[in-house]
mmCIF file of C-alpha atoms and ligand atoms in Angstrom:
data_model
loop_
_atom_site.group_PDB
_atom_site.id
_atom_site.type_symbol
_atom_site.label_atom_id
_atom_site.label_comp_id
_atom_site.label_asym_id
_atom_site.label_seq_id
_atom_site.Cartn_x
_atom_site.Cartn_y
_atom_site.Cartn_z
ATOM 1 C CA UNK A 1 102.273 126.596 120.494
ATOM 2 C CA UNK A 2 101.532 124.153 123.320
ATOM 3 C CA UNK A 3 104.439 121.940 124.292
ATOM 4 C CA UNK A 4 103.403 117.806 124.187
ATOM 5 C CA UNK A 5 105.029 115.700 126.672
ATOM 6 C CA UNK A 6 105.474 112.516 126.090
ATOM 7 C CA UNK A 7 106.325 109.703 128.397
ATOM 8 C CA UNK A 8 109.662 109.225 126.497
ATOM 9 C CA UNK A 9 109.903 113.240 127.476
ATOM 10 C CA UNK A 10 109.358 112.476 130.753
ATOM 11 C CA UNK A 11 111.885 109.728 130.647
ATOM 12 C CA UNK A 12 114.374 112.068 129.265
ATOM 13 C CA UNK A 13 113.205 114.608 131.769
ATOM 14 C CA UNK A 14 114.475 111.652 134.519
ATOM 15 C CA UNK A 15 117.632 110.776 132.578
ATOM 16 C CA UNK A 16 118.627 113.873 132.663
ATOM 17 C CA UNK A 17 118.145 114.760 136.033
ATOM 18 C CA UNK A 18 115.460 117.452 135.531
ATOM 19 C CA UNK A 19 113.235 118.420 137.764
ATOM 20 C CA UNK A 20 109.880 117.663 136.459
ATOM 21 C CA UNK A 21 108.480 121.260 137.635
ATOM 22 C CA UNK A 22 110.219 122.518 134.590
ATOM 23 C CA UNK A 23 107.377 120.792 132.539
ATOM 24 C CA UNK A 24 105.449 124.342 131.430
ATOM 25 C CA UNK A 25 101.741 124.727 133.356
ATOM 26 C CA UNK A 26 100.433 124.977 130.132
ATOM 27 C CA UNK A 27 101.592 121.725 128.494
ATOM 28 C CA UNK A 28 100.073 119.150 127.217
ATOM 29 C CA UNK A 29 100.690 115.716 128.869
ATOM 30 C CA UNK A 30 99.925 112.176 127.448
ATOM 31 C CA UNK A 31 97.820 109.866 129.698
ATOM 32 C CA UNK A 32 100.653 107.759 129.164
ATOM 33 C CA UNK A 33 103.095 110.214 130.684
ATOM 34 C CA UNK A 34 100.400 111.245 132.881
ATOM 35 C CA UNK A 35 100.660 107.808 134.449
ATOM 36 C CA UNK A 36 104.434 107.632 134.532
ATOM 37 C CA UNK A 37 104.189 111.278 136.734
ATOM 38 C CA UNK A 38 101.728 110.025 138.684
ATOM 39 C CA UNK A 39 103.705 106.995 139.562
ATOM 40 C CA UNK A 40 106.812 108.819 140.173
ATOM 41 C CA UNK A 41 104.596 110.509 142.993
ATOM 42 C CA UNK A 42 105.463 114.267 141.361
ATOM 43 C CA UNK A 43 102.501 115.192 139.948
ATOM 44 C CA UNK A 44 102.007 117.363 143.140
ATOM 45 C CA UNK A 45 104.737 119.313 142.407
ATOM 46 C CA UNK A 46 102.638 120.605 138.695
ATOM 47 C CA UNK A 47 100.547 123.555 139.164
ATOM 48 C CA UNK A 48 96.923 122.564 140.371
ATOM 49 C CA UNK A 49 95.350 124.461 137.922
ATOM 50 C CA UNK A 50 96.841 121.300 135.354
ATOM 51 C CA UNK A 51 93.464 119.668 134.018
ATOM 52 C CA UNK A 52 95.518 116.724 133.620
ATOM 53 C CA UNK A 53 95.954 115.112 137.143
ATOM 54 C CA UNK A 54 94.556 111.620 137.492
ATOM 55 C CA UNK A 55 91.251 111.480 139.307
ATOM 56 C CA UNK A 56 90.246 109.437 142.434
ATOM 57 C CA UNK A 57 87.357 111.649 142.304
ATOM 58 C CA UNK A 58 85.796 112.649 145.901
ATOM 59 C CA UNK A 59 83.044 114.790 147.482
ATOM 60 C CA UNK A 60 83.774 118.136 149.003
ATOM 61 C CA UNK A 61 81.586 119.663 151.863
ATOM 62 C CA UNK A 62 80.374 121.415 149.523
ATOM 63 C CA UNK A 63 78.959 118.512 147.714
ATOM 64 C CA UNK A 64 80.890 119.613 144.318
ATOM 65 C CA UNK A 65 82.960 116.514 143.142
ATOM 66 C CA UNK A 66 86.414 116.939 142.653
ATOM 67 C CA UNK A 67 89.601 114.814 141.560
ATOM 68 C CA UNK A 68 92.213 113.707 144.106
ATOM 69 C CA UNK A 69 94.258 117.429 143.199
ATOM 70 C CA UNK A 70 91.379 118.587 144.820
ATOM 71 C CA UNK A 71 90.231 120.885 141.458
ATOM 72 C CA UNK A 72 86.775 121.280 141.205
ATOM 73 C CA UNK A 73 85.118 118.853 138.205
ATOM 74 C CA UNK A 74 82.950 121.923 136.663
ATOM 75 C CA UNK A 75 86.721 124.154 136.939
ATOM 76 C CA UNK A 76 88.304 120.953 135.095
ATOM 77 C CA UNK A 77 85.823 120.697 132.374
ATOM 78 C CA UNK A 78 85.569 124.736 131.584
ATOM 79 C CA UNK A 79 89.841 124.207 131.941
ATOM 80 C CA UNK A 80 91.632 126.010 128.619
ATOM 81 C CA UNK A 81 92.468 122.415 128.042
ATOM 82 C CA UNK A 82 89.724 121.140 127.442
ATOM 83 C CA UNK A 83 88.006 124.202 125.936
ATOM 84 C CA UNK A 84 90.654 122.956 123.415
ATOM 85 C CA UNK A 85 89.544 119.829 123.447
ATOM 86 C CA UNK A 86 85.879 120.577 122.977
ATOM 87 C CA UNK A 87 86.733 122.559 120.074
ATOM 88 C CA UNK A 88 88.637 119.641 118.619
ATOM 89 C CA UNK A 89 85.418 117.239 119.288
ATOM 90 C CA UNK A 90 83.222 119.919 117.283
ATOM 91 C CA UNK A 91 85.758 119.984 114.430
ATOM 92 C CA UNK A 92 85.871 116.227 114.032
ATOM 93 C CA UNK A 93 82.031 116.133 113.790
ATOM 94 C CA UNK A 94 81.873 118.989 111.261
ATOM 95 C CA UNK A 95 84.267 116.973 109.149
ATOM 96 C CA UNK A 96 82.255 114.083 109.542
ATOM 97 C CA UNK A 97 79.032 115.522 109.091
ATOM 98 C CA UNK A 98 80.538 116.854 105.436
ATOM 99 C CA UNK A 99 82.073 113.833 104.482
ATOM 100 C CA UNK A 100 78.663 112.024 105.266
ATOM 101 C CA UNK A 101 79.761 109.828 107.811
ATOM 102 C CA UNK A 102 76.720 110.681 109.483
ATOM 103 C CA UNK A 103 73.161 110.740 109.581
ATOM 104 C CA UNK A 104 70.167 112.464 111.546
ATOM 105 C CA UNK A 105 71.471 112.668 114.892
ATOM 106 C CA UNK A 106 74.363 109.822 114.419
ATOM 107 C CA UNK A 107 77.846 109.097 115.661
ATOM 108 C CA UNK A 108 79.935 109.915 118.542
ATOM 109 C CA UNK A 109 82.797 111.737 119.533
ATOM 110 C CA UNK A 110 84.582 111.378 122.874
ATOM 111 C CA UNK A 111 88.149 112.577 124.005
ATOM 112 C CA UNK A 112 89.839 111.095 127.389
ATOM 113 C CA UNK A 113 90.747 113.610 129.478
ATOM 114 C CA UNK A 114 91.859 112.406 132.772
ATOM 115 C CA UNK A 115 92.463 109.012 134.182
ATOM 116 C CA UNK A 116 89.135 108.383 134.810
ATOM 117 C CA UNK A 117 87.280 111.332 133.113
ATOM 118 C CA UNK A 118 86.161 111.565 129.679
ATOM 119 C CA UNK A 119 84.625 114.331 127.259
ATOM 120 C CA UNK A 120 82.150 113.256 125.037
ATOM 121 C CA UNK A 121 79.420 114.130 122.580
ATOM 122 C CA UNK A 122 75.587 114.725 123.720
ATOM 123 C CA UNK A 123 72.580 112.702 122.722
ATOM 124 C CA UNK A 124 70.090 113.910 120.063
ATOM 125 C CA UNK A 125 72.262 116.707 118.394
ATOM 126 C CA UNK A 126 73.688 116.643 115.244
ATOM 127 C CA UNK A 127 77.510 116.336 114.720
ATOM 128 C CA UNK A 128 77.719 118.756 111.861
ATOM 129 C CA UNK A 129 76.769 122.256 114.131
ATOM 130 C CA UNK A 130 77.515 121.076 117.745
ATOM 131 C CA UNK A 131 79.406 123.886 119.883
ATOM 132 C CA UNK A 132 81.152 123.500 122.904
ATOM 133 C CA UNK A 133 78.933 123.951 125.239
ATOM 134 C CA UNK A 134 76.948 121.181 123.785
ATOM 135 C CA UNK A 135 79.517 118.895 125.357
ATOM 136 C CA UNK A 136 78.982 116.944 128.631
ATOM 137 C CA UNK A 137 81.741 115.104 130.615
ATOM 138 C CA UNK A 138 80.936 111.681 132.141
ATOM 139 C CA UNK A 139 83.510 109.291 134.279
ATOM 140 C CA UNK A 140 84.021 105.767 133.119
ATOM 141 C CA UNK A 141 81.322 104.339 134.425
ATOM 142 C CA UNK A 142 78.940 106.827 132.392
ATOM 143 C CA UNK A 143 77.762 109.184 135.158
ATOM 144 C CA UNK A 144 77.605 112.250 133.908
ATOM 145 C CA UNK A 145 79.892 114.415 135.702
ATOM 146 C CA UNK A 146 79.365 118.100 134.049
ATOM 147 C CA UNK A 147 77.900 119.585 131.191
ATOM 148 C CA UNK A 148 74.209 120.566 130.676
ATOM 149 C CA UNK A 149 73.353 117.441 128.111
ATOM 150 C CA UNK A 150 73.115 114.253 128.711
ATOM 151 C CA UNK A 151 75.688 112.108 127.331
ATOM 152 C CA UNK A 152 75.859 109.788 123.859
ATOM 153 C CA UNK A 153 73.436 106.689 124.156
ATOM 154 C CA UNK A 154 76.253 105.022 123.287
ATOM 155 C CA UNK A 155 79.336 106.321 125.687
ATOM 156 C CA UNK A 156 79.263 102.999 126.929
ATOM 157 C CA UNK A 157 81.024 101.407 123.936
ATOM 158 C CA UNK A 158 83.515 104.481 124.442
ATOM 159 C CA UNK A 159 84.115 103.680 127.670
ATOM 160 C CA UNK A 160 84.775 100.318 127.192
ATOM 161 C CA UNK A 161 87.262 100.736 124.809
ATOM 162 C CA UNK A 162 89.361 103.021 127.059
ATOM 163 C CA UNK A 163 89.131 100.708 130.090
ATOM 164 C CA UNK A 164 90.186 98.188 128.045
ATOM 165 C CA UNK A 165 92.195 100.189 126.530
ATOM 166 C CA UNK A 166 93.968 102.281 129.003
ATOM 167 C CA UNK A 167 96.254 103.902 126.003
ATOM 168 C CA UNK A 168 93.022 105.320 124.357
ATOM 169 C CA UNK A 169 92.953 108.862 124.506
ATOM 170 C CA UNK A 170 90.018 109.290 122.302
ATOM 171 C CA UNK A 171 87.156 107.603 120.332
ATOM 172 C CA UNK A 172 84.905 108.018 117.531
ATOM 173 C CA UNK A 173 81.965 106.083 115.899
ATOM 174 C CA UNK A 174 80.471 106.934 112.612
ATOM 175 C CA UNK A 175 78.068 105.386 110.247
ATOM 176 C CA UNK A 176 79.880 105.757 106.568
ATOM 177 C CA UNK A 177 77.837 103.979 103.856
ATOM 178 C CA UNK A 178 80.602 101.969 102.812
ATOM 179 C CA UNK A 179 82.338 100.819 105.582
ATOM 180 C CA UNK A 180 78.660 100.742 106.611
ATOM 181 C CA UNK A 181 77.729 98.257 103.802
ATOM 182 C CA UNK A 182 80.080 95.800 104.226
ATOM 183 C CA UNK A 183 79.400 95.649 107.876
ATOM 184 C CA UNK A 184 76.076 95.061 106.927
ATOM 185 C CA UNK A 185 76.686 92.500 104.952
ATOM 186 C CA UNK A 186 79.137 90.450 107.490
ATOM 187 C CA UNK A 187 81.774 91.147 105.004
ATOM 188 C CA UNK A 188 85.569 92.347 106.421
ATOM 189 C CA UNK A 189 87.339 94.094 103.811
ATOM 190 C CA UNK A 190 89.892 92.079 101.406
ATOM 191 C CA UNK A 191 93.301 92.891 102.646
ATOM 192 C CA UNK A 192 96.641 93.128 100.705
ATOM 193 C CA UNK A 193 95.565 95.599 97.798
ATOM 194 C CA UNK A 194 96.557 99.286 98.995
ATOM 195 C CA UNK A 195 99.545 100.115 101.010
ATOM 196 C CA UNK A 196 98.110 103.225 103.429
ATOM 197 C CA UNK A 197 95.071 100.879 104.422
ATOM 198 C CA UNK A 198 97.527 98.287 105.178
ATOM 199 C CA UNK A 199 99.439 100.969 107.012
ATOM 200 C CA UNK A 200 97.707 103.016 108.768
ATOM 201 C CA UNK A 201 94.472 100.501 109.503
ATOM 202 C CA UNK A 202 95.071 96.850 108.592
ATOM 203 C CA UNK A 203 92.573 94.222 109.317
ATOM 204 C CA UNK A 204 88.833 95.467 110.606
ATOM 205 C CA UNK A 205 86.979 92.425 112.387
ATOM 206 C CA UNK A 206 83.452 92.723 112.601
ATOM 207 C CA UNK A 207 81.801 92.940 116.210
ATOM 208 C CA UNK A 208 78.769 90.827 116.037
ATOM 209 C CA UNK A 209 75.418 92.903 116.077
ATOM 210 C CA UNK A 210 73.996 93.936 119.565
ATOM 211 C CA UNK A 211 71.407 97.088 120.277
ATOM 212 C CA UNK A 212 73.182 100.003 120.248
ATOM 213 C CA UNK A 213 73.761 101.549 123.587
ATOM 214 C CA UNK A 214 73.598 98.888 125.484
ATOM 215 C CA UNK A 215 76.807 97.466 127.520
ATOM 216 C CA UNK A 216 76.379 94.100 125.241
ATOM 217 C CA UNK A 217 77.354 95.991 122.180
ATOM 218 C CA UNK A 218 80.356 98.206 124.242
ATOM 219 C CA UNK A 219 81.624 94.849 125.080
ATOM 220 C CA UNK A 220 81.794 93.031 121.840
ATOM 221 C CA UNK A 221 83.154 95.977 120.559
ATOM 222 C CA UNK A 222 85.796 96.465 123.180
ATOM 223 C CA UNK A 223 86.586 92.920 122.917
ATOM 224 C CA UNK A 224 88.049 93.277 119.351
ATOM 225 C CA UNK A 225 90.380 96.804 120.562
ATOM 226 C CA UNK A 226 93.705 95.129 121.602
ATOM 227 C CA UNK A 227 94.420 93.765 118.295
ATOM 228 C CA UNK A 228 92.438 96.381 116.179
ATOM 229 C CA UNK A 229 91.846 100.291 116.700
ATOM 230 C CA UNK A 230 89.623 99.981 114.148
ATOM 231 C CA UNK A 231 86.229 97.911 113.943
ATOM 232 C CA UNK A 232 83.104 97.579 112.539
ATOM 233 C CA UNK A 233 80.161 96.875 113.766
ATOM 234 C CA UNK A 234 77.548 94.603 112.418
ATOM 235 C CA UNK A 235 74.556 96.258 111.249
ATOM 236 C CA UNK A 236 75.700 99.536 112.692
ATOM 237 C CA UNK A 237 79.020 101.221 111.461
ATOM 238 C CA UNK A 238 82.264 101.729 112.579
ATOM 239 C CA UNK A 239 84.352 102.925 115.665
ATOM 240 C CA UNK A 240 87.675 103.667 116.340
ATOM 241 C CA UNK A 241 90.485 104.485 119.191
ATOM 242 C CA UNK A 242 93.452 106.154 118.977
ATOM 243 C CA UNK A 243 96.732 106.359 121.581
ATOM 244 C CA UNK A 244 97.137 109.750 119.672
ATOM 245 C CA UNK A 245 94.497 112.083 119.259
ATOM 246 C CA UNK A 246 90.739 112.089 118.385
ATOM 247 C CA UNK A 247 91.887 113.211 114.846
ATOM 248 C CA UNK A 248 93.645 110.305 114.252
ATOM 249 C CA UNK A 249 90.882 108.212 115.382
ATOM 250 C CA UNK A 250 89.092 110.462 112.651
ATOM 251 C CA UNK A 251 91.504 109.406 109.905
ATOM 252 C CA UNK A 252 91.792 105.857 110.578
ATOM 253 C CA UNK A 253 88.159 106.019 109.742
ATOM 254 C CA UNK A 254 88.498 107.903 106.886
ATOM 255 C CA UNK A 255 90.986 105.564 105.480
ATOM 256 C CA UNK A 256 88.881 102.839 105.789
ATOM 257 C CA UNK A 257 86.006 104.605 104.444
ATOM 258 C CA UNK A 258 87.775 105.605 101.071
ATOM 259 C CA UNK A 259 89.387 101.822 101.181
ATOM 260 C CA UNK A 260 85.682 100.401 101.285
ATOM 261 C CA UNK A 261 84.837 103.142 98.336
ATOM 262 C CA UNK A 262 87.756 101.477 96.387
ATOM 263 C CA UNK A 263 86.787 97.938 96.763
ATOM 264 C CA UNK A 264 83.280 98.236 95.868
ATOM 265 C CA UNK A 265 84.451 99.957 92.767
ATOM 266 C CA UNK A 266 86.877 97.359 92.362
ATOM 267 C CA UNK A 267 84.546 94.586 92.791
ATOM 268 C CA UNK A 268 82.508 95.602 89.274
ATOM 269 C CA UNK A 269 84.981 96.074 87.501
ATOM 270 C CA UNK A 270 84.925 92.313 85.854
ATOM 271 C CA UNK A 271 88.944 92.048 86.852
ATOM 272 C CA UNK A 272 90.659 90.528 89.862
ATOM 273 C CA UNK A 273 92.500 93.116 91.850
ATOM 274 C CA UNK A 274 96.575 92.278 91.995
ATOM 275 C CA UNK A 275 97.217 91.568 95.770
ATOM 276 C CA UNK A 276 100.458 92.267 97.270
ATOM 277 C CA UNK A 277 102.927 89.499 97.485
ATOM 278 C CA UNK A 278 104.276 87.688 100.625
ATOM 279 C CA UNK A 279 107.451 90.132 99.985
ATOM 280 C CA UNK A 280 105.536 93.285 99.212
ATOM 281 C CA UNK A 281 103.420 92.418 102.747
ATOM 282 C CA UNK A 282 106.304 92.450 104.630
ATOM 283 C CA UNK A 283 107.862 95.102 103.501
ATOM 284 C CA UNK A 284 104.822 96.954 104.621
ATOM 285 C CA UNK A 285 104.225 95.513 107.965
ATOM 286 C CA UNK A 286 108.152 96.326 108.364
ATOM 287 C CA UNK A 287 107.395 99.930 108.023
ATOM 288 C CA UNK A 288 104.215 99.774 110.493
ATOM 289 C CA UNK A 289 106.429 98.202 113.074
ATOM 290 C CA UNK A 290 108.869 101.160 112.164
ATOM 291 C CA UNK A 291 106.240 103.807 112.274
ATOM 292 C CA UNK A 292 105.155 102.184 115.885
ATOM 293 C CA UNK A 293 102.040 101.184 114.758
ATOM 294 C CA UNK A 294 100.312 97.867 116.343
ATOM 295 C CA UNK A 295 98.970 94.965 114.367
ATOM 296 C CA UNK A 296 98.742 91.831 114.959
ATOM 297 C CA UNK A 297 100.477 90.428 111.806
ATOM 298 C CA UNK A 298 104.077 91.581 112.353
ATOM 299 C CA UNK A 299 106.337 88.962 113.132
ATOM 300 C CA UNK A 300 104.447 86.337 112.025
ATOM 301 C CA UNK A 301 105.074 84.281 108.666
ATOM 302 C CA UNK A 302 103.538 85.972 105.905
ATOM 303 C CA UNK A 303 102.309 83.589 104.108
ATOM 304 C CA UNK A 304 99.862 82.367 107.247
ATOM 305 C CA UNK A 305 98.277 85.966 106.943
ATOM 306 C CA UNK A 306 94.931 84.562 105.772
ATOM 307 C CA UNK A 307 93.640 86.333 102.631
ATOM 308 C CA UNK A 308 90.161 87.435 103.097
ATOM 309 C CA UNK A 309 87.386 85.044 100.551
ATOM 310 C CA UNK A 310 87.588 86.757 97.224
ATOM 311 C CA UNK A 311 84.112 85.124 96.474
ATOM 312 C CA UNK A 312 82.809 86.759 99.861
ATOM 313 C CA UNK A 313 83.082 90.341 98.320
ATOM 314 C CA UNK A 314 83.765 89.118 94.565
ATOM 315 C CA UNK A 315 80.768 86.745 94.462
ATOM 316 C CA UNK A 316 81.459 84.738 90.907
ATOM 317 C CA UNK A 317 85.207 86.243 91.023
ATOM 318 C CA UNK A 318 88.421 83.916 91.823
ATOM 319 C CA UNK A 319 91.878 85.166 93.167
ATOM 320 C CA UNK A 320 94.251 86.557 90.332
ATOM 321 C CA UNK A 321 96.620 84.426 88.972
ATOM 322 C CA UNK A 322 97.927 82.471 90.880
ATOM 323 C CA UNK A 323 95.898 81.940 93.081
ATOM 324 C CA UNK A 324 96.131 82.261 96.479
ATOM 325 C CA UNK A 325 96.572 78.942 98.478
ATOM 326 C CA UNK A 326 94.755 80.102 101.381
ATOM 327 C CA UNK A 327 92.269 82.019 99.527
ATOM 328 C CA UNK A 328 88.842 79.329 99.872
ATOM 329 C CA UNK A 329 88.052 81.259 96.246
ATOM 330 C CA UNK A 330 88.920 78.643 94.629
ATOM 331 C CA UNK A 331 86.343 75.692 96.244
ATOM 332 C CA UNK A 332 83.995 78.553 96.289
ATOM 333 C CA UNK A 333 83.739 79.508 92.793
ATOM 334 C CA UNK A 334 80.229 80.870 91.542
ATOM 335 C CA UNK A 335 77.709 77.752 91.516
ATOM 336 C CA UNK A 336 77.460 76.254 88.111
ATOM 337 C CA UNK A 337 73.178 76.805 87.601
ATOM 338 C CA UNK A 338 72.532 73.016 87.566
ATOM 339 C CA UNK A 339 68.655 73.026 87.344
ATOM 340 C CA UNK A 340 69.247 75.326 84.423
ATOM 341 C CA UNK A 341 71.383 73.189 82.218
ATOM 342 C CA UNK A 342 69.550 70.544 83.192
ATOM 343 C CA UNK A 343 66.257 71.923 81.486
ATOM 344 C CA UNK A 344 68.411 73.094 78.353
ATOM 345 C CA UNK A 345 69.379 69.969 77.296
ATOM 346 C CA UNK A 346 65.690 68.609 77.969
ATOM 347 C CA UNK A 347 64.616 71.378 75.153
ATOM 348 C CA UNK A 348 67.608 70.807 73.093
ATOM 349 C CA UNK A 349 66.746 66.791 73.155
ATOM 350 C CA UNK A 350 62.762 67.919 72.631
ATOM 351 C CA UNK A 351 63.558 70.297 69.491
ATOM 352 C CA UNK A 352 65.759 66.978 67.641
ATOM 353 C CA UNK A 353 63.486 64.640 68.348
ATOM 354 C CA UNK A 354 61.010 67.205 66.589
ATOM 355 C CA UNK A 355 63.075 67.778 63.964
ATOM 356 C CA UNK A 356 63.997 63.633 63.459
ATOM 357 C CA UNK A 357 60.222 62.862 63.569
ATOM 358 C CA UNK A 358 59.490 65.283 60.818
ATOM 359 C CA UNK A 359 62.767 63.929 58.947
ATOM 360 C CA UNK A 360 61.653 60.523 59.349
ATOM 361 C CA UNK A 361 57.970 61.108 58.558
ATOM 362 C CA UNK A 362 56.518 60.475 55.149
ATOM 363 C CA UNK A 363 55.265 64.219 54.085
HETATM 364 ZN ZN1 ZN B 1 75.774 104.389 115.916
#
């Protein structure tokens, strides 16, 4: 098995004293600690057959680009590395494909794979059977650097993310029918009800609506990714970015999509859902800070954590008892059907005065 080095590796590596040529050729090296080699000026020092070197790119003589190692871009993107990553891409949109996630020709899958490189999906091909060589790789402004398709209509948004980003190691964009319904319907999903979406995801915003592909809708999107690695998109569907892998940007979506499953279930079920308590909340965001995990809400007071509108996603449906104070539930309560009662007690009056006249009428 591979080795992963980390930048806290490389740190150790440092601490230690070790030369960083005892990294193994064949390892696999975090952007992060990618960037922390690269700054320490040693990356020379790694084998040159490393697809992991960042990437001033430049043009040869021979008019094939290269990165500033001076390895060809078409060696670097048929590298073992990224064969490896390539096969993870495929794998991600297989699982997606089964778990409907997507449709026709839908979503997008891209992995990072160099400072200024990126792997991604093509256009027009559906996620379920891509292969490898289906793949192209673009740099961050979109060009397409290698690979015989042309790239994802909508690479921009990826490439957004990781410039904004510069943590992101992969991305992924789906369309799963119910995180796909509420971003429809301009609705974020009620938070404080189950503890893995809490961990692992948290609060989704909802990037307003903008044509997909264009650089409108990468940068509404991208504009939400330092607080959240997980949005949705008005209209559209969802995306998300991971520091990790592009399997954990996979699951992130997953666990939103079975969270959205849950509360749509939960919202006919004629009962208000039990939210977690100031104390529970915590508790939880204790463990995400534990686990490393970003999110806005640690550290701040609890009980400012705004609780999403129950009658947003509950229409009729109030907060369970008690109420939240900072639920709007409560002012927003199903609208009593005014015209209706109105005209009831018109018939009501009608029917006695029918009844009275007949009463009060000789026969
Ligand atoms: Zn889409």
């Amino acid at each position: 098995m591979r080795q992963v080095i980390t930048v806290k590796d490389v740190e150790t590596l440092i601490k230690n004293g070790t030369d960083i040529s005892a990294i193994p050729a064949d390892a696999i090296i975090t952007p992060a600690a990618q960037d922390l080699l690269s700054e320490l000026g040693r990356m020379t020092a790694r084998s040159t057959t490393s697809a992991l070197q960042p990437s001033a790119q430049t043009e040869n003589p021979s008019g094939h680009v290269s990165n500033n190692s001076g390895m060809d871009i078409e060696s670097l993107f048929n590298s073992p590395e990224n064969a490896h990553r390539k096969e993870q891409i495929c794998e991600v949109g297989r699982r997606m494909w089964a778990r409907d996630y997507l449709d026709g020709n839908g979503g997008n899958i891209s992995i990072r794979v160099d400072r200024n490189l990126v792997l991604c999906t093509p256009t027009r091909i559906s996620k379920g059977f891509m292969k490898p060589a289906d793949l192209c790789m673009v740099d961050l402004d979109g060009n397409r650097k290698a690979g015989e398709k042309k790239p994802t209509s909508e690479i921009l948004m990826h490439l957004e993310i990781m410039k904004a980003q510069p943590r992101a190691v992969a991305c992924v964009h789906c369309h799963p029918p119910y995180a796909t319904a509420f971003a429809a319907s301009g609705v974020q999903p009620p938070n404080k009800i189950l503890p893995e979406f809490e961990l692992f995801v948290g609060e989704v915003p909802i990037a307003g609506y903008e044509t997909p592909g264009t650089i409108e809708i990468a940068r509404k999107v991208a504009s939400h990714s330092s607080d959240h690695s997980t949005i949705l998109m008005a209209n559209h569907g969802v995306v998300a970015w991971s520091d990790v892998s592009v399997e954990d940007a996979y699951l992130k979506i997953e666990i939103l999509e079975a969270y959205c499953r849950t509360i749509a279930i939960t919202s006919q079920l004629g009962a208000p859902p039990n939210r977690f308590t100031s104390g529970q909340m915590k508790e939880l965001l204790n463990i995400k800070q534990t686990m490393g995990v970003h999110d806005p809400r640690i550290g701040k007071d609890i009980s400012e954590i705004a609780l999403q509108d129950d009658a947003q996603w509950r229409p009729g449906v109030i907060c369970a008892s008690p109420p939240d104070p900072k639920c709007q539930c409560q002012s927003k309560k199903a609208p009593v059907a005014k015209d209706r009662d109105e005209s009831t007690e018109e018939l009501i009056q009608q029917i006695t005065d029918l009844i009275m006249q007949r009463v009060i009428e000789p026969s």
